[in-house]
GROMACS .gro file of N, CA and C in nm:
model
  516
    1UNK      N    1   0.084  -0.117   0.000
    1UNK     CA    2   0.000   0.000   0.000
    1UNK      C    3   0.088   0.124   0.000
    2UNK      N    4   0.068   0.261  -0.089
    2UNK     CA    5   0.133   0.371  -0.091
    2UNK      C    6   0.093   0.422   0.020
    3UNK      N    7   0.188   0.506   0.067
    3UNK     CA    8   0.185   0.636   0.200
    3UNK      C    9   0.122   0.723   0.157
    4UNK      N   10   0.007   0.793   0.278
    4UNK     CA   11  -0.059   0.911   0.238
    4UNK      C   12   0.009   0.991   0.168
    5UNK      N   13  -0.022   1.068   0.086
    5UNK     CA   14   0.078   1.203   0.019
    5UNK      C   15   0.089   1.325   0.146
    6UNK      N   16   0.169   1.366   0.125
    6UNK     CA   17   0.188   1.502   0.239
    6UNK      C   18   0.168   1.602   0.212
    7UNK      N   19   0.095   1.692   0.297
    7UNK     CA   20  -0.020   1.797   0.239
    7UNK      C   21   0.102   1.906   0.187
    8UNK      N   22   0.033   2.014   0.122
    8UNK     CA   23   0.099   2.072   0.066
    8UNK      C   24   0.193   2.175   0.097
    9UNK      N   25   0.095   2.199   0.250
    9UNK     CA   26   0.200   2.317   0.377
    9UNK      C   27   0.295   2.255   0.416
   10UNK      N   28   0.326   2.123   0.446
   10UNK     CA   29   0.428   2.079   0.516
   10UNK      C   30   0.520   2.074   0.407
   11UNK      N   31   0.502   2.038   0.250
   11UNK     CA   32   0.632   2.045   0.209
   11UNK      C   33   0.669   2.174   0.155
   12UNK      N   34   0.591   2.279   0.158
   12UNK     CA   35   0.605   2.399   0.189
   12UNK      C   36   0.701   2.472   0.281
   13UNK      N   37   0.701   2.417   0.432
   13UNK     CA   38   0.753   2.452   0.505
   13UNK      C   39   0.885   2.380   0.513
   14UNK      N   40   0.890   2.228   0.472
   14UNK     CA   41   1.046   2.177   0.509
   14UNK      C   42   1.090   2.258   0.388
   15UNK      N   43   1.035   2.266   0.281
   15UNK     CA   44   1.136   2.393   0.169
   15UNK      C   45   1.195   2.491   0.208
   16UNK      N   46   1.082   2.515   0.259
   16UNK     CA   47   1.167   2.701   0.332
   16UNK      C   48   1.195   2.708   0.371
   17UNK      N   49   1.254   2.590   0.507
   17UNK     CA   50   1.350   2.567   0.594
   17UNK      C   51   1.471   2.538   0.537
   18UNK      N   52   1.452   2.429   0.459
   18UNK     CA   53   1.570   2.414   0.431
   18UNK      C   54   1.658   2.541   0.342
   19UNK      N   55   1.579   2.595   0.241
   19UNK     CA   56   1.628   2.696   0.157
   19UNK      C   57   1.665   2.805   0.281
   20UNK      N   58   1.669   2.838   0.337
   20UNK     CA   59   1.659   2.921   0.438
   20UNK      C   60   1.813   2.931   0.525
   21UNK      N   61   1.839   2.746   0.586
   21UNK     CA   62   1.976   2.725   0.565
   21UNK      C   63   2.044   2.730   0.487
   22UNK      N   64   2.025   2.662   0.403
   22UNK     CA   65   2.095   2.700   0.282
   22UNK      C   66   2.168   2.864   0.268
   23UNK      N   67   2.077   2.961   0.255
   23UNK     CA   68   2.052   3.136   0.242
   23UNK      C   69   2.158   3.122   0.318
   24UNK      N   70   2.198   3.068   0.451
   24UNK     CA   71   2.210   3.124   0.572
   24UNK      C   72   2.388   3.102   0.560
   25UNK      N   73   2.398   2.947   0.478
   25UNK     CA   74   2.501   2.920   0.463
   25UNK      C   75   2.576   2.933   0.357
   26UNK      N   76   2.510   3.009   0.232
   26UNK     CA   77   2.567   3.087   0.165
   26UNK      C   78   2.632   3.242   0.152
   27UNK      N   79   2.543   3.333   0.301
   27UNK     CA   80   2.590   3.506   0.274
   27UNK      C   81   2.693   3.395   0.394
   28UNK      N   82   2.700   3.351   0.514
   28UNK     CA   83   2.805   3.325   0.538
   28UNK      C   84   2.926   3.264   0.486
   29UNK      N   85   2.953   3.193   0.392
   29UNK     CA   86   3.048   3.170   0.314
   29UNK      C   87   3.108   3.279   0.236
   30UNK      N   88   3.013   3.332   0.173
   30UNK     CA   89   3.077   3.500   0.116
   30UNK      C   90   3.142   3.559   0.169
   31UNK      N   91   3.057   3.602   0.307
   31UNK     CA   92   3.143   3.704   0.386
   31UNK      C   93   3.250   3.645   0.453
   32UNK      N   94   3.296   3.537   0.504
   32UNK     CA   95   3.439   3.486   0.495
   32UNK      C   96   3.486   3.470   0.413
   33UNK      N   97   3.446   3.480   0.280
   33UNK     CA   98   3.560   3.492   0.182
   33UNK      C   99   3.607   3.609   0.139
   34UNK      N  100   3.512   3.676   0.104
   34UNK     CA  101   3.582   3.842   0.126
   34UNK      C  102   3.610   3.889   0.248
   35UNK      N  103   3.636   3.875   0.348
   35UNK     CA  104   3.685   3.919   0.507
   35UNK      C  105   3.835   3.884   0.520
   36UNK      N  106   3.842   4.015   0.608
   36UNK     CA  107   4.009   3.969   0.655
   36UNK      C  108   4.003   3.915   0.814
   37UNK      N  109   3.903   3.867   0.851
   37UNK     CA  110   3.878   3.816   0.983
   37UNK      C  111   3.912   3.672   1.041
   38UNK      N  112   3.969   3.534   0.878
   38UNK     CA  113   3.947   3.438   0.932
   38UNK      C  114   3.986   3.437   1.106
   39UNK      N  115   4.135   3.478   1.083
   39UNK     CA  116   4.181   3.430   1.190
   39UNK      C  117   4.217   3.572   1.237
   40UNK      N  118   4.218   3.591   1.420
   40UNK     CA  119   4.278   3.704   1.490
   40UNK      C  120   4.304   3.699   1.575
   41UNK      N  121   4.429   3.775   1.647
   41UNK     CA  122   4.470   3.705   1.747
   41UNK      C  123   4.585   3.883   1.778
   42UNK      N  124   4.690   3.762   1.911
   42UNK     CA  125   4.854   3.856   1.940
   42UNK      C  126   4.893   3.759   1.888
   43UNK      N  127   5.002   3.829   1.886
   43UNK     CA  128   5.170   3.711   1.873
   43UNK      C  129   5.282   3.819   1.912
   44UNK      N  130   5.367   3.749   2.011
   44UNK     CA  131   5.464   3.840   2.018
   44UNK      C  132   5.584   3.869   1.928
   45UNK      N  133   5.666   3.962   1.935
   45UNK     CA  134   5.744   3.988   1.828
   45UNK      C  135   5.844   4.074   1.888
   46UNK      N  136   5.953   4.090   1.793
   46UNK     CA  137   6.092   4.159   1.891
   46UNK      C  138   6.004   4.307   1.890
   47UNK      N  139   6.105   4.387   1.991
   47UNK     CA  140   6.086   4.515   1.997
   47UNK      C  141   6.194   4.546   1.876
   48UNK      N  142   6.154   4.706   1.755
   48UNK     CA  143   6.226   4.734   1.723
   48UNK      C  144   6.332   4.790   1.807
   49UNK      N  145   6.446   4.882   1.755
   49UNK     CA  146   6.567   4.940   1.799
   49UNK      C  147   6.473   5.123   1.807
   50UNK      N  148   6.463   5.179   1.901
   50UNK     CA  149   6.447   5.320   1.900
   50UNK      C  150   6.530   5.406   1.778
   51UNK      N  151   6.462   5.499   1.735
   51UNK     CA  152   6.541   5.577   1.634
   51UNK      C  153   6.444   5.701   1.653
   52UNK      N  154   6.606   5.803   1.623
   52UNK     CA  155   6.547   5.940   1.656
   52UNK      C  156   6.529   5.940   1.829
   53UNK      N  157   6.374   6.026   1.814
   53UNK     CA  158   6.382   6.120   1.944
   53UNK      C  159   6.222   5.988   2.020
   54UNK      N  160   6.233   5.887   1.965
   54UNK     CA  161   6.103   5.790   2.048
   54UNK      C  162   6.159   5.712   2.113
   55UNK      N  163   6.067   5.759   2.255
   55UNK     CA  164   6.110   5.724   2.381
   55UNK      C  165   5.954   5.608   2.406
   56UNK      N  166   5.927   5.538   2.520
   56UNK     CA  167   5.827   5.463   2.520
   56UNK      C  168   5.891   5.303   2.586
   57UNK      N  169   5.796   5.224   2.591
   57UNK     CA  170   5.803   5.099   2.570
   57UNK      C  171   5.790   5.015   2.464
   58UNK      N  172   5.766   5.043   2.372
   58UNK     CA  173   5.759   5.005   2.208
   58UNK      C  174   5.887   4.969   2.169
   59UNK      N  175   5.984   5.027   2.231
   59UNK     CA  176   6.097   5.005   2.157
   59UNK      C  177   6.192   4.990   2.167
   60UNK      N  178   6.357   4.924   2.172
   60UNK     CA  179   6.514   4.916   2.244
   60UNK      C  180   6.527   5.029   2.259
   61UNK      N  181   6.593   5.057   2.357
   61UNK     CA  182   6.710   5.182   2.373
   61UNK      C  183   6.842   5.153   2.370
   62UNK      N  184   6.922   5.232   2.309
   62UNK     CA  185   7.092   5.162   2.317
   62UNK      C  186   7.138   5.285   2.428
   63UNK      N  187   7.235   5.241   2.510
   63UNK     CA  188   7.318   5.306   2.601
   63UNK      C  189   7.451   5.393   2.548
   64UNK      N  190   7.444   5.371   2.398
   64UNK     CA  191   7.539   5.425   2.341
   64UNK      C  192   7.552   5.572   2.321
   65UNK      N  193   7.634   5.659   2.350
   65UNK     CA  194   7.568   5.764   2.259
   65UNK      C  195   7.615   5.825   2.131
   66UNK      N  196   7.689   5.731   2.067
   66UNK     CA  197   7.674   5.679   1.933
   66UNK      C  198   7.610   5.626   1.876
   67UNK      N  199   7.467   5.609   1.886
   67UNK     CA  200   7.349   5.547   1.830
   67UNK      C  201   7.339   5.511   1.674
   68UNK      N  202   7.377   5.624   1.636
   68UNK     CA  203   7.340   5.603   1.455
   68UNK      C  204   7.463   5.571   1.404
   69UNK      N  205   7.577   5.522   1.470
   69UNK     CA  206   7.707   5.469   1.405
   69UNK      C  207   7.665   5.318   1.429
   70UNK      N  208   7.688   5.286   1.314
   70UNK     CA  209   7.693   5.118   1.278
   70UNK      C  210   7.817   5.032   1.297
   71UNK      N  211   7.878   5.118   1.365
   71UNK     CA  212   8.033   5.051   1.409
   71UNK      C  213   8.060   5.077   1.517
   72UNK      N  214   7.975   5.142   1.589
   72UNK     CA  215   8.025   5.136   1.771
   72UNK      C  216   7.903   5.005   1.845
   73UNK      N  217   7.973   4.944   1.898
   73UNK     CA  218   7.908   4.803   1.993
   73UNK      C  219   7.754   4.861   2.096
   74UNK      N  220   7.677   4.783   2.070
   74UNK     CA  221   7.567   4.832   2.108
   74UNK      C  222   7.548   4.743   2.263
   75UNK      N  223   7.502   4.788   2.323
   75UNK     CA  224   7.470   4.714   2.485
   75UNK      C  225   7.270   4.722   2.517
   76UNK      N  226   7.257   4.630   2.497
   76UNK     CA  227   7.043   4.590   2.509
   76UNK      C  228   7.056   4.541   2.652
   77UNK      N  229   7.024   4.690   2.731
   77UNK     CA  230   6.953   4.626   2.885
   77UNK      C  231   6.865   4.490   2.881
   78UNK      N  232   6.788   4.500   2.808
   78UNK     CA  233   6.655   4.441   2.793
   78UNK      C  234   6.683   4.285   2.812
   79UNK      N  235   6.628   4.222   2.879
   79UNK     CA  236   6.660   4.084   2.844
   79UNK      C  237   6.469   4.006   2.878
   80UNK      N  238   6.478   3.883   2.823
   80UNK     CA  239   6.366   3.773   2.827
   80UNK      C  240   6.256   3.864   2.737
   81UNK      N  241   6.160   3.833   2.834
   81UNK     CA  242   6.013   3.903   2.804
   81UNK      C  243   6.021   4.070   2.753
   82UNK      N  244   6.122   4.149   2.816
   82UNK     CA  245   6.172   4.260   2.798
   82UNK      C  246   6.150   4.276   2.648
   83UNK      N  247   6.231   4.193   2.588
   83UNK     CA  248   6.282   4.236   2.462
   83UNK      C  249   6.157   4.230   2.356
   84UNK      N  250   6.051   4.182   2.396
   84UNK     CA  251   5.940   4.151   2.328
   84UNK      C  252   5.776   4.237   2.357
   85UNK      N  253   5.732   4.227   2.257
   85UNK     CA  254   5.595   4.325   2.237
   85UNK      C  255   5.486   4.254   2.147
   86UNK      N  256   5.340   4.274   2.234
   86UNK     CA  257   5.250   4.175   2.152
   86UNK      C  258   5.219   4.275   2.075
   87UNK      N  259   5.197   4.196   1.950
   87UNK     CA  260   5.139   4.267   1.856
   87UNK      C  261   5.002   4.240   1.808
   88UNK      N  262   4.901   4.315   1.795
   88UNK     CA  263   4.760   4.207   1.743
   88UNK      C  264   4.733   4.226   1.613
   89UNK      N  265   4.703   4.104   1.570
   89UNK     CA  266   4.706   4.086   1.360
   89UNK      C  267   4.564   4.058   1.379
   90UNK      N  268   4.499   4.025   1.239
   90UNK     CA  269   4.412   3.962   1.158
   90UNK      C  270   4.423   3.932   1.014
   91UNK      N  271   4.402   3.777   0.997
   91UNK     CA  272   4.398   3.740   0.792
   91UNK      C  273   4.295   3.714   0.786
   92UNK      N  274   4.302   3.720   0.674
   92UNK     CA  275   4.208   3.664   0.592
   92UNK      C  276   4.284   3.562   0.479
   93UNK      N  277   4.216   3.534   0.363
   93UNK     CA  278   4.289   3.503   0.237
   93UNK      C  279   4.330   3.575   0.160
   94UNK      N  280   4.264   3.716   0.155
   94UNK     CA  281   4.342   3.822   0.048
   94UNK      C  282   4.403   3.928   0.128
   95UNK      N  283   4.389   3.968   0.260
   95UNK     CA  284   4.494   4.061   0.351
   95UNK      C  285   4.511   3.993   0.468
   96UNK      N  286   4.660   4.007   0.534
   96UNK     CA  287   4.714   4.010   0.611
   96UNK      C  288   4.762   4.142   0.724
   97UNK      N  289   4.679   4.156   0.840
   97UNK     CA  290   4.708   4.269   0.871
   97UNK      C  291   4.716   4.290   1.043
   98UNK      N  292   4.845   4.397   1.033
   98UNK     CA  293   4.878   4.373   1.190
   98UNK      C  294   4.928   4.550   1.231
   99UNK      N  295   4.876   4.535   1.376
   99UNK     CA  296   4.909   4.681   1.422
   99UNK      C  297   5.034   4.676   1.399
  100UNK      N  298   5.017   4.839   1.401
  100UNK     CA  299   5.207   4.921   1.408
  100UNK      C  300   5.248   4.954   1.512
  101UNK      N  301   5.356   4.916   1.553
  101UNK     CA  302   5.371   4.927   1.711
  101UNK      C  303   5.416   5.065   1.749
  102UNK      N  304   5.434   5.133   1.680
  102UNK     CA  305   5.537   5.281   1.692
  102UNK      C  306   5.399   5.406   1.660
  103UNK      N  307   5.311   5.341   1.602
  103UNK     CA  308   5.200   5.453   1.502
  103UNK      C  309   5.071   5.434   1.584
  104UNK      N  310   4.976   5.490   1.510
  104UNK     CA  311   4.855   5.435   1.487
  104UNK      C  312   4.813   5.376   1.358
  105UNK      N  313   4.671   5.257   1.360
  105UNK     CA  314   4.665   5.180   1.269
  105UNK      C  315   4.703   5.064   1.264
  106UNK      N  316   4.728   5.020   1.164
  106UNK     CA  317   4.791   4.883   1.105
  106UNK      C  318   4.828   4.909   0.964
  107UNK      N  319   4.894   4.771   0.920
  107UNK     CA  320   4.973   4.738   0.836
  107UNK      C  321   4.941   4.644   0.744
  108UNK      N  322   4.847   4.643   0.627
  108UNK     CA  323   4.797   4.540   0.583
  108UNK      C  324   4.889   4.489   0.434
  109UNK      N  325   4.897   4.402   0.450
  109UNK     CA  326   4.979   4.324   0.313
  109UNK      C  327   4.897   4.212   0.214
  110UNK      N  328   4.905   4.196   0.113
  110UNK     CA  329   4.837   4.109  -0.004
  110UNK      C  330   4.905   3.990   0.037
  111UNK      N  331   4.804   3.886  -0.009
  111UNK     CA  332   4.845   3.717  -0.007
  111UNK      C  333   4.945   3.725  -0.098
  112UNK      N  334   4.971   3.774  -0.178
  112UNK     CA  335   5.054   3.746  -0.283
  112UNK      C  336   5.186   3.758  -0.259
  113UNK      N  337   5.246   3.908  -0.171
  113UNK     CA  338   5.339   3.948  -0.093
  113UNK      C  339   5.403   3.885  -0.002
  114UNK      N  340   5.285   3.799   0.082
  114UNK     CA  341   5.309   3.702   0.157
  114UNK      C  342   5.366   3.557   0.133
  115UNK      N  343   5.314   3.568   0.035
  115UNK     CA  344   5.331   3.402  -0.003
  115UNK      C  345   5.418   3.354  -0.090
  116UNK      N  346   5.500   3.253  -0.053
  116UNK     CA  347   5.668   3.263  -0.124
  116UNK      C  348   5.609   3.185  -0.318
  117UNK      N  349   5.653   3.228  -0.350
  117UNK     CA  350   5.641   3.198  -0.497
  117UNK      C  351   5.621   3.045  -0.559
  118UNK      N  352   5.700   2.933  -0.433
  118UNK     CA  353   5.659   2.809  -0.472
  118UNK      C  354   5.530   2.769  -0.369
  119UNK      N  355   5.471   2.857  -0.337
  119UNK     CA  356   5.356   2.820  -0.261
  119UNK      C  357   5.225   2.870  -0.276
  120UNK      N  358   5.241   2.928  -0.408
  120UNK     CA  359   5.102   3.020  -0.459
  120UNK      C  360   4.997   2.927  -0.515
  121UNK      N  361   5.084   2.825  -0.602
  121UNK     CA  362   4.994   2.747  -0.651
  121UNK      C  363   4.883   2.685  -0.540
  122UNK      N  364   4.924   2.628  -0.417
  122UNK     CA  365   4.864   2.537  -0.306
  122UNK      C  366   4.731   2.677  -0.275
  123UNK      N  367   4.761   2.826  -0.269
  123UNK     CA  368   4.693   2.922  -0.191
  123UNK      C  369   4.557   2.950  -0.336
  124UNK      N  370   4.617   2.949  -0.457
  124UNK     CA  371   4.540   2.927  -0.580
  124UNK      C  372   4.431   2.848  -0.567
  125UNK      N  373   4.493   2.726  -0.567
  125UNK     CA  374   4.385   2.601  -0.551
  125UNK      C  375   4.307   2.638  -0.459
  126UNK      N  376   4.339   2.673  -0.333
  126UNK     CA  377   4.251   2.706  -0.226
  126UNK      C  378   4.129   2.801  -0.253
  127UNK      N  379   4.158   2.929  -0.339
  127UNK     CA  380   4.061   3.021  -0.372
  127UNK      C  381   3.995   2.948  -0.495
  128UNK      N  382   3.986   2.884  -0.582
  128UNK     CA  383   3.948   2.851  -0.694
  128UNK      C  384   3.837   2.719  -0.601
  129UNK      N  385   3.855   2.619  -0.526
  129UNK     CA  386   3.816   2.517  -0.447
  129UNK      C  387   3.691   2.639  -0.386
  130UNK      N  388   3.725   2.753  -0.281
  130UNK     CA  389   3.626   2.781  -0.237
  130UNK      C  390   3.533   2.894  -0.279
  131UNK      N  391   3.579   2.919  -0.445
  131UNK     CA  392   3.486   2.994  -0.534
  131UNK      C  393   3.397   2.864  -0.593
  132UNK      N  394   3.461   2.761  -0.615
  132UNK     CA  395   3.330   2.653  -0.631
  132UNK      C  396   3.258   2.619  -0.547
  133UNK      N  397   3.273   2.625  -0.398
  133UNK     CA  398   3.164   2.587  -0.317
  133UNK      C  399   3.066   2.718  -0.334
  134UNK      N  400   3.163   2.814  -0.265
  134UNK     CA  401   3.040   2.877  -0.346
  134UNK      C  402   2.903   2.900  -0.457
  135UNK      N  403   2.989   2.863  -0.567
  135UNK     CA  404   2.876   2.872  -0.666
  135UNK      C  405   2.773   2.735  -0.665
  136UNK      N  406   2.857   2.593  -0.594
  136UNK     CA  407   2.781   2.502  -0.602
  136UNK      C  408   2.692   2.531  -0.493
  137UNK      N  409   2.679   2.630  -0.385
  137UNK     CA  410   2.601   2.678  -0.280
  137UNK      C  411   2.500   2.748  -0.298
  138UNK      N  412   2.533   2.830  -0.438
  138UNK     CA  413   2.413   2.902  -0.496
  138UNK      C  414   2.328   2.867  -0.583
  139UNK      N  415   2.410   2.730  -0.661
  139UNK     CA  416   2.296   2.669  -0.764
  139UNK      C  417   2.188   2.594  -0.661
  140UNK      N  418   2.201   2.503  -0.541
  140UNK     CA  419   2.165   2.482  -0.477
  140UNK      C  420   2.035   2.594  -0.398
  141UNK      N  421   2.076   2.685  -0.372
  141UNK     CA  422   1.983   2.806  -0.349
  141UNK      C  423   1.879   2.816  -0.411
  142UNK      N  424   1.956   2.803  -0.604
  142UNK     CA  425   1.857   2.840  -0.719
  142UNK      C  426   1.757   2.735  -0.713
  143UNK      N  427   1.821   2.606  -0.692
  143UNK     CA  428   1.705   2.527  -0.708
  143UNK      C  429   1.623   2.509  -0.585
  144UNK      N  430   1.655   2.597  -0.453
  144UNK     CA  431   1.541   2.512  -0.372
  144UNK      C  432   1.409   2.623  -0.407
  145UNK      N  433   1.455   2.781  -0.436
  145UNK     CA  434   1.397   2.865  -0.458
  145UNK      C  435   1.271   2.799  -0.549
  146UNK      N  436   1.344   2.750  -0.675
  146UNK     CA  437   1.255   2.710  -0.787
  146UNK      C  438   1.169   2.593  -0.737
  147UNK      N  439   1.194   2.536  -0.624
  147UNK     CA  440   1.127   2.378  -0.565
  147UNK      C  441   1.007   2.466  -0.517
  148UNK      N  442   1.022   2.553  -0.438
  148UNK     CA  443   0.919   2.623  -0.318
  148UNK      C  444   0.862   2.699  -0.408
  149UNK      N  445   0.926   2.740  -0.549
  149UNK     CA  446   0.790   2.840  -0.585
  149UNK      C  447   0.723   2.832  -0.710
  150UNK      N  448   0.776   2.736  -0.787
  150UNK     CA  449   0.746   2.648  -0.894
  150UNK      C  450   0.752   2.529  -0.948
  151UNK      N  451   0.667   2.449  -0.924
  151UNK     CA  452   0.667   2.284  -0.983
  151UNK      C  453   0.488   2.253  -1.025
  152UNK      N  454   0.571   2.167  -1.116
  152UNK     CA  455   0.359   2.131  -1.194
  152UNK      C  456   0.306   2.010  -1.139
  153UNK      N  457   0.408   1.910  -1.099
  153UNK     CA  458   0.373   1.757  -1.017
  153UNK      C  459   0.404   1.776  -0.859
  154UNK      N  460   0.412   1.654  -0.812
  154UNK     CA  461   0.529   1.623  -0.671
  154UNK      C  462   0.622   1.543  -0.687
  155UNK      N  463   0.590   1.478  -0.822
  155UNK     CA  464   0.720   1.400  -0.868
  155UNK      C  465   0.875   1.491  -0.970
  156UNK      N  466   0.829   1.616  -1.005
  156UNK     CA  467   0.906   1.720  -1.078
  156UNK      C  468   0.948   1.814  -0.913
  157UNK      N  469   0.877   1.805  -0.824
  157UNK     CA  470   0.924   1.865  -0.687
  157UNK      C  471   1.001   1.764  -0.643
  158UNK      N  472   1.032   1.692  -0.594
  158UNK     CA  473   1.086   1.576  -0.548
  158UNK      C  474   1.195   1.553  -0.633
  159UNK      N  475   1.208   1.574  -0.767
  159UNK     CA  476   1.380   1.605  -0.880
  159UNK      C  477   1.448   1.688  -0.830
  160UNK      N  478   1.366   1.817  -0.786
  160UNK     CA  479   1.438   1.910  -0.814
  160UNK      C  480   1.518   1.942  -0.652
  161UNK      N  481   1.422   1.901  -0.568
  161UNK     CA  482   1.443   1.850  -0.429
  161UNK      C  483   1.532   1.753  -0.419
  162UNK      N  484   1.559   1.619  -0.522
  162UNK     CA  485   1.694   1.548  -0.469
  162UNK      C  486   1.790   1.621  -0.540
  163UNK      N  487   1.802   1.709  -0.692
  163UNK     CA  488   1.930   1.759  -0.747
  163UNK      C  489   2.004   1.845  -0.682
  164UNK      N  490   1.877   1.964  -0.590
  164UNK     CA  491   1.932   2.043  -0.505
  164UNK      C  492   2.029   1.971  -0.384
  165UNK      N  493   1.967   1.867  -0.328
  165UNK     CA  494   2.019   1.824  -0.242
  165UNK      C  495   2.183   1.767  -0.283
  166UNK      N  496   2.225   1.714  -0.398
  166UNK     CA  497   2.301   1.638  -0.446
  166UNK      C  498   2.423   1.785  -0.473
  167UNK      N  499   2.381   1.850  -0.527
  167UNK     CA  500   2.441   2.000  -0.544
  167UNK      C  501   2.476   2.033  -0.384
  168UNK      N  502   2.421   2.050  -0.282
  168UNK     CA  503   2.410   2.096  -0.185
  168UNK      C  504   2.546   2.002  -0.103
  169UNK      N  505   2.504   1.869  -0.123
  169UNK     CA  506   2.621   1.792  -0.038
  169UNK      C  507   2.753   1.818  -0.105
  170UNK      N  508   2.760   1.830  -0.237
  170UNK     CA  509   2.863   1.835  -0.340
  170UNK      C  510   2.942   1.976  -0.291
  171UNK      N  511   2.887   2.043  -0.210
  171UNK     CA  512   2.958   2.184  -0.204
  171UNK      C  513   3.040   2.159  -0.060
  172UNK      N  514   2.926   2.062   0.001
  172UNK     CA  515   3.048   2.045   0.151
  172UNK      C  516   3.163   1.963   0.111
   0.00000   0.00000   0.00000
């Protein structure tokens, strides 16, 4: 014996649920891909050498007062933890960017700048891989849209409902 058919609100509603995730998990994929937020954090890092007239904790002081001669022996009070200053960054995939310890602001740099020349290809693949989930995230979209707001059977709903779905897993 066949199963009752299921009225027409309920598959109404698991549509729009699901399309809905879907929505939800597509502007979020975007906006981590254009963001420089993946990751953020400190990391510590040397203190530069003072130059000129900046005084602070930001930076070495030499005891010399030959400072700007590159040939008189320099003496760094500073020792351990001393010698170091957190700095706070954030990346993304297309900027890299970290405060200036001496300024205000930050310092943002291109993936490209960053990334040593035999290692572009691996960072390539990476953007090309998650411009296809993407788009396989949006055909998926397209079709649940078209499930919930146009079909002539329940057997042409139910295609378009497993292709979406098949599209949909294909992107994770």
């Amino acid at each position: 014996r066949m199963p009752a058919s299921i009225p027409e609100a309920d598959r109404r509603h698991r549509a729009s649920a699901a399309f809905s995730l879907s929505f939800f998990s597509l502007v979020f994929s975007i906006t981590a891909f254009s963001s420089s937020y993946w990751c953020e954090g400190t990391r510590k890092v040397a203190k530069p050498f003072c130059t000129g007239e900046s005084k602070g904790d930001l930076c070495i002081r030499f005891n010399s007062p030959d400072a700007n001669n590159s040939q008189a022996v320099q003496y760094i009070w500073e020792t351990g933890d001393d010698k170091f200053v957190e700095r706070k960054f954030h990346a993304g995939i297309w900027y890299s960017c970290e405060e200036m310890i001496n300024e205000e602001g930050e310092k943002c740099r291109s993936f490209i700048s960053l990334t040593p020349a035999s290692d572009r290809g691996v960072l390539w693949l990476s953007i090309v891989a998650e411009v296809l989930y993407i788009i396989l995230l949006l055909t998926g979209n397209i079709l649940m849209s078209v499930e919930m707001c146009y079909y002539s059977s329940i057997i042409d709903g139910l295609k378009i409902n497993a292709f979406s779905a098949v599209v949909t897993v294909l992107a994770g």
